[in-house]
PDB file of C-alpha atoms in Angstrom:
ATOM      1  CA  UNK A   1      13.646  -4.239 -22.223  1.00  0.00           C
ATOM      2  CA  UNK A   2      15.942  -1.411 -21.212  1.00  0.00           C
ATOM      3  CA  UNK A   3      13.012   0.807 -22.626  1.00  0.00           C
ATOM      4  CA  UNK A   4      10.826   0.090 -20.434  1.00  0.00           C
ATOM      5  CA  UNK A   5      12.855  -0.304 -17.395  1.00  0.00           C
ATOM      6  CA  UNK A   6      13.880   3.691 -18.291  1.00  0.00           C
ATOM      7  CA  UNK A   7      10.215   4.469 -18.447  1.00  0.00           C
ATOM      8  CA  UNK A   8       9.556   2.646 -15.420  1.00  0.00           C
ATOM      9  CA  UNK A   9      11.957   4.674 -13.245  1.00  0.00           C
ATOM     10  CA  UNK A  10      11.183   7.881 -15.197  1.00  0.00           C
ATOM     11  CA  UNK A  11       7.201   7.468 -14.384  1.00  0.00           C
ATOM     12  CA  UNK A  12       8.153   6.555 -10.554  1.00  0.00           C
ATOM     13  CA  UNK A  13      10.540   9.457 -10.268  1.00  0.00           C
ATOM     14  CA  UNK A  14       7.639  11.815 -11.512  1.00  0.00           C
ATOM     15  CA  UNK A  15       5.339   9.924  -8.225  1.00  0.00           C
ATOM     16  CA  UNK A  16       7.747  10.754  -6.080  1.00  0.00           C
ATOM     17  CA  UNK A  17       7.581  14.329  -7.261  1.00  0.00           C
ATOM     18  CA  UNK A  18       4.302  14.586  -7.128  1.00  0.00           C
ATOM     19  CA  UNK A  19       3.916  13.252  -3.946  1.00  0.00           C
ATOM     20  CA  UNK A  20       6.372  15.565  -2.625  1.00  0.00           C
ATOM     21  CA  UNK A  21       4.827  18.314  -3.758  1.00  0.00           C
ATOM     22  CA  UNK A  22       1.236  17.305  -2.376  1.00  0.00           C
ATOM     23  CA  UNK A  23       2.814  17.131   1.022  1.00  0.00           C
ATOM     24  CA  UNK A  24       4.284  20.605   0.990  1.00  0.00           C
ATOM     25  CA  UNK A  25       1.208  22.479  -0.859  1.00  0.00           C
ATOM     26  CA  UNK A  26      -1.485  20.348   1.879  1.00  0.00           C
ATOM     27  CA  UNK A  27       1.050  21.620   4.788  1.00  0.00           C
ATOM     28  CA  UNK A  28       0.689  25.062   2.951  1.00  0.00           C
ATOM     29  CA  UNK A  29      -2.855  24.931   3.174  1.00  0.00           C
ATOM     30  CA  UNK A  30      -3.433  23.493   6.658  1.00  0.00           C
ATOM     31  CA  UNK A  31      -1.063  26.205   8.466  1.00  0.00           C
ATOM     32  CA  UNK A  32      -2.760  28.865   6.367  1.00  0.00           C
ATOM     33  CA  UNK A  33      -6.252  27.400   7.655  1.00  0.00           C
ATOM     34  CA  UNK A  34      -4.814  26.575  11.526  1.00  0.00           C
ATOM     35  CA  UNK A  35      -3.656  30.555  11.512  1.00  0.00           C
ATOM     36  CA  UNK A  36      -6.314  32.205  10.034  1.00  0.00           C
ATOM     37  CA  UNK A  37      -7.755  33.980  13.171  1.00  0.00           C
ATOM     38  CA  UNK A  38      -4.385  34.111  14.759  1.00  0.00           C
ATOM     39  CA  UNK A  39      -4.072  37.832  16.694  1.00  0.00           C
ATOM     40  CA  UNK A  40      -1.397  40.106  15.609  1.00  0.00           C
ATOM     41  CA  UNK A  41       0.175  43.167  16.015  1.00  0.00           C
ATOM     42  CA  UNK A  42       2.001  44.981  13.188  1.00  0.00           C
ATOM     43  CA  UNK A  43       2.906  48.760  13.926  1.00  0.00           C
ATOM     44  CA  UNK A  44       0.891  49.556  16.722  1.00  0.00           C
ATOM     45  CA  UNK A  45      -2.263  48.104  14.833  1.00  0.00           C
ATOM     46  CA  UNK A  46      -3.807  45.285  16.115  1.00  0.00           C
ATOM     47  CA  UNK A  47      -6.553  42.864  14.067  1.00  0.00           C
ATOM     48  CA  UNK A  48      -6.386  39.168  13.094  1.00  0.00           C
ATOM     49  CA  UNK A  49      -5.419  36.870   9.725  1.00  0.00           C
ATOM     50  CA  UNK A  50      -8.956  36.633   8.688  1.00  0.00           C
ATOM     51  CA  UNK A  51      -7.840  34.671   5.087  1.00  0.00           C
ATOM     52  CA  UNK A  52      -7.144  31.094   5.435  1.00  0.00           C
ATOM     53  CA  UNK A  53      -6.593  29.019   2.238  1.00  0.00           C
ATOM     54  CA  UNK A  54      -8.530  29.887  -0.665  1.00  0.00           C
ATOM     55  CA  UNK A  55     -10.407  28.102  -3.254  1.00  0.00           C
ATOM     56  CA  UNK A  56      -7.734  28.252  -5.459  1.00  0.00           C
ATOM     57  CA  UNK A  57      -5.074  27.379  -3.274  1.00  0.00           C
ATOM     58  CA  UNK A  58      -7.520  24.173  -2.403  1.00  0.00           C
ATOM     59  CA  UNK A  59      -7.316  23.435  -6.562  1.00  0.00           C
ATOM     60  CA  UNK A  60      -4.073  23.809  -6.677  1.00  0.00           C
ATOM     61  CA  UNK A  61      -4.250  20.535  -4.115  1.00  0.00           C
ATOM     62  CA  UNK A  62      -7.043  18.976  -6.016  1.00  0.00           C
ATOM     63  CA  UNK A  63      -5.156  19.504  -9.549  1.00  0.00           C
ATOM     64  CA  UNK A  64      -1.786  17.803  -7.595  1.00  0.00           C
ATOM     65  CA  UNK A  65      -3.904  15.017  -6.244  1.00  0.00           C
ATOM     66  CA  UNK A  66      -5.669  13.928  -9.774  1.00  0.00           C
ATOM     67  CA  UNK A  67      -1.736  14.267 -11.723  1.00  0.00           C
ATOM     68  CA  UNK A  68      -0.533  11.908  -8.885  1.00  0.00           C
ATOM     69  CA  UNK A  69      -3.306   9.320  -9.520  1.00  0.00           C
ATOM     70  CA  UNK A  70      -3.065   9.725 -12.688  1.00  0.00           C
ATOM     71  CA  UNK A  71       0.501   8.950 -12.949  1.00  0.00           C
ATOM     72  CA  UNK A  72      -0.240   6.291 -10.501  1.00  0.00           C
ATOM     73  CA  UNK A  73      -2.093   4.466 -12.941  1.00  0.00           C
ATOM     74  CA  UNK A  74       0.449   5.161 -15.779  1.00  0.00           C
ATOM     75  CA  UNK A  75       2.744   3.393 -13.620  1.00  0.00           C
ATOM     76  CA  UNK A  76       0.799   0.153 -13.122  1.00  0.00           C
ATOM     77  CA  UNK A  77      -0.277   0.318 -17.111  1.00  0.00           C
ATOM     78  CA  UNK A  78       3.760   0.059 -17.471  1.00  0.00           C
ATOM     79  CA  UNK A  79       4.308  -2.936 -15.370  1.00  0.00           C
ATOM     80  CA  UNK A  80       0.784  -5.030 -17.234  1.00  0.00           C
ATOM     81  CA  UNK A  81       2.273  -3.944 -20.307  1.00  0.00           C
ATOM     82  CA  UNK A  82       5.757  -5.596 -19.432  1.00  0.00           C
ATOM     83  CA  UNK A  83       4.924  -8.919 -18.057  1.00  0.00           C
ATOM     84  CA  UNK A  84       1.681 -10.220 -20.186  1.00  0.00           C
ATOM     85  CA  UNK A  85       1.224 -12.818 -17.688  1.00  0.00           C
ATOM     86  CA  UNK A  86      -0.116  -9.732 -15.256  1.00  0.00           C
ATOM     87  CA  UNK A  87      -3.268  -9.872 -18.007  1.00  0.00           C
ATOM     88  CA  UNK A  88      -4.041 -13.367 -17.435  1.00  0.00           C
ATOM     89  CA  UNK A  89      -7.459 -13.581 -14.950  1.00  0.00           C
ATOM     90  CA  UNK A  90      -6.989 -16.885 -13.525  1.00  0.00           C
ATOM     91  CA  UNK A  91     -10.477 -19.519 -13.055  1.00  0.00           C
ATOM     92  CA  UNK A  92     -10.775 -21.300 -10.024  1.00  0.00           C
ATOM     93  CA  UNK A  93      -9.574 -24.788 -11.079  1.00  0.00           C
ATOM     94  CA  UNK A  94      -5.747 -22.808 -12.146  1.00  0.00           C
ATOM     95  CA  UNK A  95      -5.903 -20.723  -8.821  1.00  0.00           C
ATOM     96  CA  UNK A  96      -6.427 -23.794  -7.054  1.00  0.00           C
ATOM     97  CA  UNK A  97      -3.519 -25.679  -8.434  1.00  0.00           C
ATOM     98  CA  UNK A  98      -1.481 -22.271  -7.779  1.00  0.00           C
ATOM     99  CA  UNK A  99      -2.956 -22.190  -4.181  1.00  0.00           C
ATOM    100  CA  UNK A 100      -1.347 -26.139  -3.540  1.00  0.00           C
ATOM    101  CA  UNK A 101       1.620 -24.973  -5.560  1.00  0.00           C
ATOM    102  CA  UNK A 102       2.189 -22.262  -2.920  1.00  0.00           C
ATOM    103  CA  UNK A 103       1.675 -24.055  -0.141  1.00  0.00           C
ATOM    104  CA  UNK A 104       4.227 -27.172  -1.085  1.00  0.00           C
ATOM    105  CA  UNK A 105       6.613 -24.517  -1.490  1.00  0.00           C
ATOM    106  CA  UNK A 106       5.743 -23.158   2.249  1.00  0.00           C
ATOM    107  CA  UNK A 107       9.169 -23.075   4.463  1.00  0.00           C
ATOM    108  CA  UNK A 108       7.875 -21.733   7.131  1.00  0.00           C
ATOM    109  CA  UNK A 109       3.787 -22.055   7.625  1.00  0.00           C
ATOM    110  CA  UNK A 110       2.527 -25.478   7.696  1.00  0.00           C
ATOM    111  CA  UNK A 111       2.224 -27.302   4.227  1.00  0.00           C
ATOM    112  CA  UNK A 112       1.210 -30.666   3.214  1.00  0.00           C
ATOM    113  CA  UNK A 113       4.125 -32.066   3.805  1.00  0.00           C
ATOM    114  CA  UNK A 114       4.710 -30.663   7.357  1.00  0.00           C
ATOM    115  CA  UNK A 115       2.368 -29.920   9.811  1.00  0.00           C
ATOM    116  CA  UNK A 116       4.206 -26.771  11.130  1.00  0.00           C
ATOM    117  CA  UNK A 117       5.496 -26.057  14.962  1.00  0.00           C
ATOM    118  CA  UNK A 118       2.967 -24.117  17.298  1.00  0.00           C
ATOM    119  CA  UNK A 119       4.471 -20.452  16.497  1.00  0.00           C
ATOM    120  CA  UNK A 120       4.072 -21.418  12.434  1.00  0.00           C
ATOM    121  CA  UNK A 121       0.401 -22.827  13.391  1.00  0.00           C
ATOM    122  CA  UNK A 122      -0.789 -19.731  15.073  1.00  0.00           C
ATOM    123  CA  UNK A 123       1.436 -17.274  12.573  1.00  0.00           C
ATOM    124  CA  UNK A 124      -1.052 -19.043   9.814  1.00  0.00           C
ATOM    125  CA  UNK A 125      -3.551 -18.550  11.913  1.00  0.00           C
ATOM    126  CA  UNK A 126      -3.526 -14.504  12.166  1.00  0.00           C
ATOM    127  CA  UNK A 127      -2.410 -14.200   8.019  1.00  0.00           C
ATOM    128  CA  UNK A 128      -5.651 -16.076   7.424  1.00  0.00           C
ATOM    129  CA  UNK A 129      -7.940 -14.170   9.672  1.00  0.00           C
ATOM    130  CA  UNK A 130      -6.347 -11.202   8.213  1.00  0.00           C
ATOM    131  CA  UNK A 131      -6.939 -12.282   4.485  1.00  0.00           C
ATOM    132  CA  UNK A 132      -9.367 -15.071   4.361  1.00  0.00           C
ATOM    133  CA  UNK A 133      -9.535 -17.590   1.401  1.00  0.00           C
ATOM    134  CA  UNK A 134     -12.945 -15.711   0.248  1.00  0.00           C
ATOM    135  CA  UNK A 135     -10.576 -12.665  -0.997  1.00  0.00           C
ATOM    136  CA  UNK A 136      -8.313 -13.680  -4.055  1.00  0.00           C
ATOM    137  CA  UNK A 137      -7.012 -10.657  -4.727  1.00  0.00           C
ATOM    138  CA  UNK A 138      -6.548  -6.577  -2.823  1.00  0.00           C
ATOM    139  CA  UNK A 139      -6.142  -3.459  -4.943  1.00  0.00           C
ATOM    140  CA  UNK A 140      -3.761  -1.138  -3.632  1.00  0.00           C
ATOM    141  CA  UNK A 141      -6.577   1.519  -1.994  1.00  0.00           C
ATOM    142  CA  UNK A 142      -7.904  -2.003  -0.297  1.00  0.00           C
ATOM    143  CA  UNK A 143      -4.541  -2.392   0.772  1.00  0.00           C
ATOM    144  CA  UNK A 144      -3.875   1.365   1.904  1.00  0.00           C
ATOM    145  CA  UNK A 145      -7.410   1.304   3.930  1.00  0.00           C
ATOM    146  CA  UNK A 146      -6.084  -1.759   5.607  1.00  0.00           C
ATOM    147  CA  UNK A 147      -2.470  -0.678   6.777  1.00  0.00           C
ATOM    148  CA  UNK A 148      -3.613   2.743   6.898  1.00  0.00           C
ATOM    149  CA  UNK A 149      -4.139   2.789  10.411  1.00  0.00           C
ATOM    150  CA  UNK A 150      -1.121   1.889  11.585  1.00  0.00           C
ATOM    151  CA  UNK A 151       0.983   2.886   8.600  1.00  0.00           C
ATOM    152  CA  UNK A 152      -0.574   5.962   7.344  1.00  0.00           C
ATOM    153  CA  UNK A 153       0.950   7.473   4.194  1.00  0.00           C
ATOM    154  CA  UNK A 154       3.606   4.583   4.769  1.00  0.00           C
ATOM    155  CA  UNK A 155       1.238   1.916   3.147  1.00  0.00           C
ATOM    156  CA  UNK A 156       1.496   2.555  -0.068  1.00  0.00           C
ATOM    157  CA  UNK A 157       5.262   2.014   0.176  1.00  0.00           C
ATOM    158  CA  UNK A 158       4.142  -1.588   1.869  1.00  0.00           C
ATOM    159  CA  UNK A 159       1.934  -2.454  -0.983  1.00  0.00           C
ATOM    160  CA  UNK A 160       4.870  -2.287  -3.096  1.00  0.00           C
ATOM    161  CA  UNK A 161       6.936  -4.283  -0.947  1.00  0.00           C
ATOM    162  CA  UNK A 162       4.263  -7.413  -1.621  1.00  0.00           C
ATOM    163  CA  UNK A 163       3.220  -6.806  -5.174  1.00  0.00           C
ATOM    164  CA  UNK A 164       6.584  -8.540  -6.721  1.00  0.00           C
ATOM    165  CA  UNK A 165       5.186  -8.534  -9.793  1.00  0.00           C
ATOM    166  CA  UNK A 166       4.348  -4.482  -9.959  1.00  0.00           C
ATOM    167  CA  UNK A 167       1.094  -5.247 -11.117  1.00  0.00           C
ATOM    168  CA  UNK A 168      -0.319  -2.542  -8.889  1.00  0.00           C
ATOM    169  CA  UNK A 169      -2.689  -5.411  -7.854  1.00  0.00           C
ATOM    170  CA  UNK A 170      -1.921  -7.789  -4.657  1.00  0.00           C
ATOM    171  CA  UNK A 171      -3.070 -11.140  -4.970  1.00  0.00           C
ATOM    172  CA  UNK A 172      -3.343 -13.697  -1.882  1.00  0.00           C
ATOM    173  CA  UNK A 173      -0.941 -16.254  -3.180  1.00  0.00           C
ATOM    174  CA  UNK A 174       1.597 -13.433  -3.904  1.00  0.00           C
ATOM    175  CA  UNK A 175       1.151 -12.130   0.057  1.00  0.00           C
ATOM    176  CA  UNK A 176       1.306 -15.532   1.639  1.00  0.00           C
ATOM    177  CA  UNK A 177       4.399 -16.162  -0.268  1.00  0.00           C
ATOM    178  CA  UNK A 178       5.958 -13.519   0.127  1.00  0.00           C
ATOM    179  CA  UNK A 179       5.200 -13.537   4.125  1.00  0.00           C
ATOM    180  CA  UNK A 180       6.716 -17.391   4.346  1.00  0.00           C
ATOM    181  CA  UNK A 181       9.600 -16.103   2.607  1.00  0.00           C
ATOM    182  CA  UNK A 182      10.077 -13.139   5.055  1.00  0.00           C
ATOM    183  CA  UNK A 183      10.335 -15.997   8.421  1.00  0.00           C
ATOM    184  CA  UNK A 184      12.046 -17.979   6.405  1.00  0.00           C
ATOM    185  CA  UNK A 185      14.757 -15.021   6.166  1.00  0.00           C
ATOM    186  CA  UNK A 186      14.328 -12.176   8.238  1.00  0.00           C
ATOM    187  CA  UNK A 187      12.278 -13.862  11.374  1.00  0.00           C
ATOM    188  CA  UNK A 188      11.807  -9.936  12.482  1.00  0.00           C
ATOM    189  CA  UNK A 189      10.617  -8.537   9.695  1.00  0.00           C
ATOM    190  CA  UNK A 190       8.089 -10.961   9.540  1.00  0.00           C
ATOM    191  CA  UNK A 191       6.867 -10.593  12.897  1.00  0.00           C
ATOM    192  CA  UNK A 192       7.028  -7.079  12.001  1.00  0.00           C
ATOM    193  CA  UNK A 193       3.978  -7.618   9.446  1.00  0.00           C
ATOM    194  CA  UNK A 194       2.584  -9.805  12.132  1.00  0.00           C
ATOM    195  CA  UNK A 195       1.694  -7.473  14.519  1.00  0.00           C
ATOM    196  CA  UNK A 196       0.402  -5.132  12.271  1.00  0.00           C
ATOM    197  CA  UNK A 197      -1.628  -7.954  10.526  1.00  0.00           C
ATOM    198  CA  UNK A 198      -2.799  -8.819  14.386  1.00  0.00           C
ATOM    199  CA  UNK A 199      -3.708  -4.772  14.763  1.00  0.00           C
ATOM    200  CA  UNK A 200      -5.392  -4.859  11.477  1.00  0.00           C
ATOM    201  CA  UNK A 201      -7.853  -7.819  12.808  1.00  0.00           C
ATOM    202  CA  UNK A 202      -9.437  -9.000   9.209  1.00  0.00           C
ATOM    203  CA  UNK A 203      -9.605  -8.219   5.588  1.00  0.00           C
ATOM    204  CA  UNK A 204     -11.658  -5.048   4.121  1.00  0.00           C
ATOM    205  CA  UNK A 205     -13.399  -6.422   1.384  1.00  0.00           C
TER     206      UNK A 205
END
């Protein structure tokens, strides 16, 4: 168990090399490219930067970008490989007994049991135009294309703060949960996610 935990953190402490890296080398590249034709004056010669990045300083991105996914999907082969369950493809009779499971267990959107107050009616309201019952489940690019917009490189660190289960796969039971639990105990956090769910308008399939 320890094992894998240690592998865990080793492979997400390589990411966040990775991804630091990528930043630096892309900001490389784009002042290179921004200053290319920039005058200047160097010994009372005057001409201009005429070489912006080069092809190989665009592989050197390319080669970063393909070690980060890669990792990326070490990562997520980890966290299947350390809770079976992840494995398990639900069929529609199970998700719908997980689906009513979920929402008895609602504290804060309206459940079976209670029909909600007006704020809890229309918070429902927005999380299910935002992911509609016709989506089960959002990989993490569907997730990053939807918060992308408003979060930019910030989504992918959202994505992680739904996917409990590190599956690297987000499924709708796990996000409505999650989002009941969040009113439930941080009321501003969740209407945090709210607004951006509100900005976001509906579900990229």
């Amino acid at each position: 168990m320890g094992c894998g935990g240690s592998k865990t953190e080793e492979k997400e402490k390589e990411i966040g090399e990775l991804k630091a890296k990528l930043a630096a080398l892309e900001e490389r590249n784009k002042f290179m490219n921004e200053n290319s034709t920039r005058e200047f004056k160097d010994h009372g010669s005057k001409g201009f930067f005429t070489h912006g990045a080069s092809a190989a300083d665009s592989k050197e991105v390319d080669d970063e970008k393909a070690k980060l996914e890669k990792a990326q999907k070490e990562l997520e082969a980890l966290a299947k490989k350390a809770n079976p369950a992840n494995n398990v493809v639900l069929d529609d009779e199970a998700r719908d007994k997980a689906w009513r499971g979920v929402v008895k267990g609602f504290k804060y959107y309206p459940n079976d049991d209670r029909s909600g107050d007006a704020d809890a009616k229309e918070s429902w309201k927005i999380a299910d135009a935002f992911w509609p019952a016709s989506a089960n489940q959002m990989t993490k690019d569907q997730f990053n294309t939807q918060f992308n917009s408003v979060l930019g490189d910030k989504a992918e660190e959202a994505f992680a703060v739904f996917d409990a289960d590190s599956s690297g796969i987000l499924d709708r039971m796990e996000f409505f949960s999650a989002m009941d639990s969040k009113y439930a105990d941080n009321a501003v956090e969740a209407m945090k996610w709210e607004s951006l769910m509100k900005a976001n308008k509906t579900f990229t399939k």
